[in-house]
Coordinates of N, CA and C in Angstrom, one line a residue:
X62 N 120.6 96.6 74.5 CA 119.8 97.8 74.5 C 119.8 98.4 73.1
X63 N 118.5 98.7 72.3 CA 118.7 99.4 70.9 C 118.6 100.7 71.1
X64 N 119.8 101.5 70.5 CA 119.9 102.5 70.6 C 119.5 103.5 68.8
X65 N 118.6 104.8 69.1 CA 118.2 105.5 67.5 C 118.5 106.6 67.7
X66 N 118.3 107.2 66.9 CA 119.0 108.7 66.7 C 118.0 109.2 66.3
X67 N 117.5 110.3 67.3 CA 116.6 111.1 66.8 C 117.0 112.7 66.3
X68 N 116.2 112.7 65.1 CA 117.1 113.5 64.3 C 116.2 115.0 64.4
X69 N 117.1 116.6 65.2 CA 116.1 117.4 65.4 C 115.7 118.3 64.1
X70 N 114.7 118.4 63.6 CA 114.3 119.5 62.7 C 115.4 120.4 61.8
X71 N 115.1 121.2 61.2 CA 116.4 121.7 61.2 C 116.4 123.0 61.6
X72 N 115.1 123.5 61.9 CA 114.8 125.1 62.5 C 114.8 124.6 64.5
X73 N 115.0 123.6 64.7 CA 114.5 123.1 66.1 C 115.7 123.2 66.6
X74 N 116.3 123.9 67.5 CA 117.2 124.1 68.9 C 117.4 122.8 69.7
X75 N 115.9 122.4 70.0 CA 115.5 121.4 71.3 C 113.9 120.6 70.8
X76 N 114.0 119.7 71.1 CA 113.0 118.8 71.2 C 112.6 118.4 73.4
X77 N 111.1 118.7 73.9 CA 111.0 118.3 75.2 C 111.0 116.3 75.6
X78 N 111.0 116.4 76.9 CA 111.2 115.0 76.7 C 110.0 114.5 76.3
X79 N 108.7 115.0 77.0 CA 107.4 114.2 76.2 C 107.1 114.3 74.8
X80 N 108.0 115.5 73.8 CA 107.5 114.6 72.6 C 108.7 114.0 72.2
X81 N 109.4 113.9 72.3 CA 110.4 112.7 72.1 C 109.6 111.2 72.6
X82 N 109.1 111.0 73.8 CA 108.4 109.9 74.0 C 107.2 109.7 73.3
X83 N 106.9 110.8 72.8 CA 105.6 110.3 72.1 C 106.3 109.7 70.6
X84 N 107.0 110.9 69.9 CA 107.4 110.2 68.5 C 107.8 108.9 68.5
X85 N 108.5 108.8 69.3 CA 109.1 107.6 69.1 C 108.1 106.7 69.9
X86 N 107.0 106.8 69.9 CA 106.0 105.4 70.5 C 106.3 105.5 71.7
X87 N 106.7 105.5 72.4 CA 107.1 105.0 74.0 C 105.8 105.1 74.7
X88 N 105.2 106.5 74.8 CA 103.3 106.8 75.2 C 102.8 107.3 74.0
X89 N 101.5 107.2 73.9 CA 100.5 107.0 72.9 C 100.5 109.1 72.9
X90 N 100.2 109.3 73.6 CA 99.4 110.8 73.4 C 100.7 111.7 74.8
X91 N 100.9 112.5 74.4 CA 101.4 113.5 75.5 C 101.0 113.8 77.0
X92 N 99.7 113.6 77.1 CA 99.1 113.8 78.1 C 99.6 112.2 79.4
X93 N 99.8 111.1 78.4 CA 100.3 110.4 79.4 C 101.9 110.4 79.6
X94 N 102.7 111.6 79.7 CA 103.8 111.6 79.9 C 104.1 111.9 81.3
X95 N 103.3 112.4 82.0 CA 103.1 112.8 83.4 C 103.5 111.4 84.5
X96 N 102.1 110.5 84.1 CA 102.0 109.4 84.4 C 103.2 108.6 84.4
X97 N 103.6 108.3 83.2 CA 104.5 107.4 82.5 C 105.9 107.9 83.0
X98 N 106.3 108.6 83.6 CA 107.5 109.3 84.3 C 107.1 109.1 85.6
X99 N 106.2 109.3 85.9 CA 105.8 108.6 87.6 C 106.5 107.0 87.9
X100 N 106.2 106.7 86.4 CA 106.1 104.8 87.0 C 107.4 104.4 86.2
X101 N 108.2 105.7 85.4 CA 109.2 104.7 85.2 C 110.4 105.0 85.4
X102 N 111.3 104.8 85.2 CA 112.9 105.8 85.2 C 112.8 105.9 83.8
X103 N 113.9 107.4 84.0 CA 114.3 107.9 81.9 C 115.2 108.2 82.7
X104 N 116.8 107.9 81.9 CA 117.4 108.6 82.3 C 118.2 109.7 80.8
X105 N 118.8 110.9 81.5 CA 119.0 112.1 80.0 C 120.4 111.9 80.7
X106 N 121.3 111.8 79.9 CA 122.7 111.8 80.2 C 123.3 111.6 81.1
X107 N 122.5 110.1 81.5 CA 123.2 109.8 82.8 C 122.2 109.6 84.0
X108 N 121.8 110.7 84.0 CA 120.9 111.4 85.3 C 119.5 111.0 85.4
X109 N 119.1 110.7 86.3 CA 117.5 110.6 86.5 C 116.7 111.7 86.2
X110 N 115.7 111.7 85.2 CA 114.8 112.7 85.1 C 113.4 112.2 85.0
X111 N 112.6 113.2 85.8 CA 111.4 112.9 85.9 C 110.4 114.3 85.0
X112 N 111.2 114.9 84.6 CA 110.6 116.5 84.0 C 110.1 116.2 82.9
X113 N 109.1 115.9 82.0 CA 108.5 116.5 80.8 C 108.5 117.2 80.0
X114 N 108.8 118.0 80.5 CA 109.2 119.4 79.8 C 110.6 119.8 79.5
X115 N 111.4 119.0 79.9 CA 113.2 118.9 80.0 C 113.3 119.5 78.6
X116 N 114.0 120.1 78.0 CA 114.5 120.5 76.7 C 115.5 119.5 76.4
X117 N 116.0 118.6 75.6 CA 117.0 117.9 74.7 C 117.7 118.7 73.9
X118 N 118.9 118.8 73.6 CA 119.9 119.3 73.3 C 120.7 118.2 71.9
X119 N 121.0 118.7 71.1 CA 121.7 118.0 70.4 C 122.9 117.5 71.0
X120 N 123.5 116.3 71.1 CA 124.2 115.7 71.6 C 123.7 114.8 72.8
X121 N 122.5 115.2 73.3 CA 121.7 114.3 74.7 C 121.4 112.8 74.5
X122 N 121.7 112.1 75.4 CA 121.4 110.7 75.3 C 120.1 110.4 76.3
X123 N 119.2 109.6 76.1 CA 117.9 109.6 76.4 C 117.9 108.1 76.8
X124 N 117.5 107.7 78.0 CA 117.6 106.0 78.0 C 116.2 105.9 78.7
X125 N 115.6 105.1 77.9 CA 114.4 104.4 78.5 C 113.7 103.4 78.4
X126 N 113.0 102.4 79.1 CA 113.0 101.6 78.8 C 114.0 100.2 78.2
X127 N 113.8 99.9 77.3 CA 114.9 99.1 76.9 C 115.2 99.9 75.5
X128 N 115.7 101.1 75.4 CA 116.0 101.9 74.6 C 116.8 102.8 74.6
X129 N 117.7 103.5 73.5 CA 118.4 104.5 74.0 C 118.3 105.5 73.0
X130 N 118.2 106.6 72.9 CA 117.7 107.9 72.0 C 119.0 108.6 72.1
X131 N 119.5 108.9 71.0 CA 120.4 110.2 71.0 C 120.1 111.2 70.1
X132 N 120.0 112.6 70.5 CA 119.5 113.7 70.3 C 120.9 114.2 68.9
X133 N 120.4 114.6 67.8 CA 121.2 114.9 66.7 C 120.3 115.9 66.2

């Protein structure tokens, strides 16, 4: 599993889960994040999430796909 570090802004608190999926490629446009959480598992520290709008936190680990995101 390859894991990246996504690194938050430096005025930025939180990044949501759909644009974390979009930066990092995973869906093309925002609008298919709805979808693409229908059909797939993500899990945020552990846990199954299906929210889009979830806020990421520094320190969050993000697994999806054959990938793993941690929130910095």
């Amino acid at each position: 599993m390859k894991e990246k570090i996504f690194h938050l802004k430096k005025d930025e608190a939180y990044v949501t889960l759909n644009v974390l999926l979009k930066v990092e490629d995973v869906i093309s446009t925002g609008g298919e994040a709805k979808l693409f959480l229908r059909e797939n598992v993500v899990y945020v520290n552990g846990e199954e999430e299906n929210r889009r709008g979830r806020k990421l936190y520094h320190g969050d680990k993000v697994s999806v796909l054959n990938s793993t995101f941690l929130i910095d």
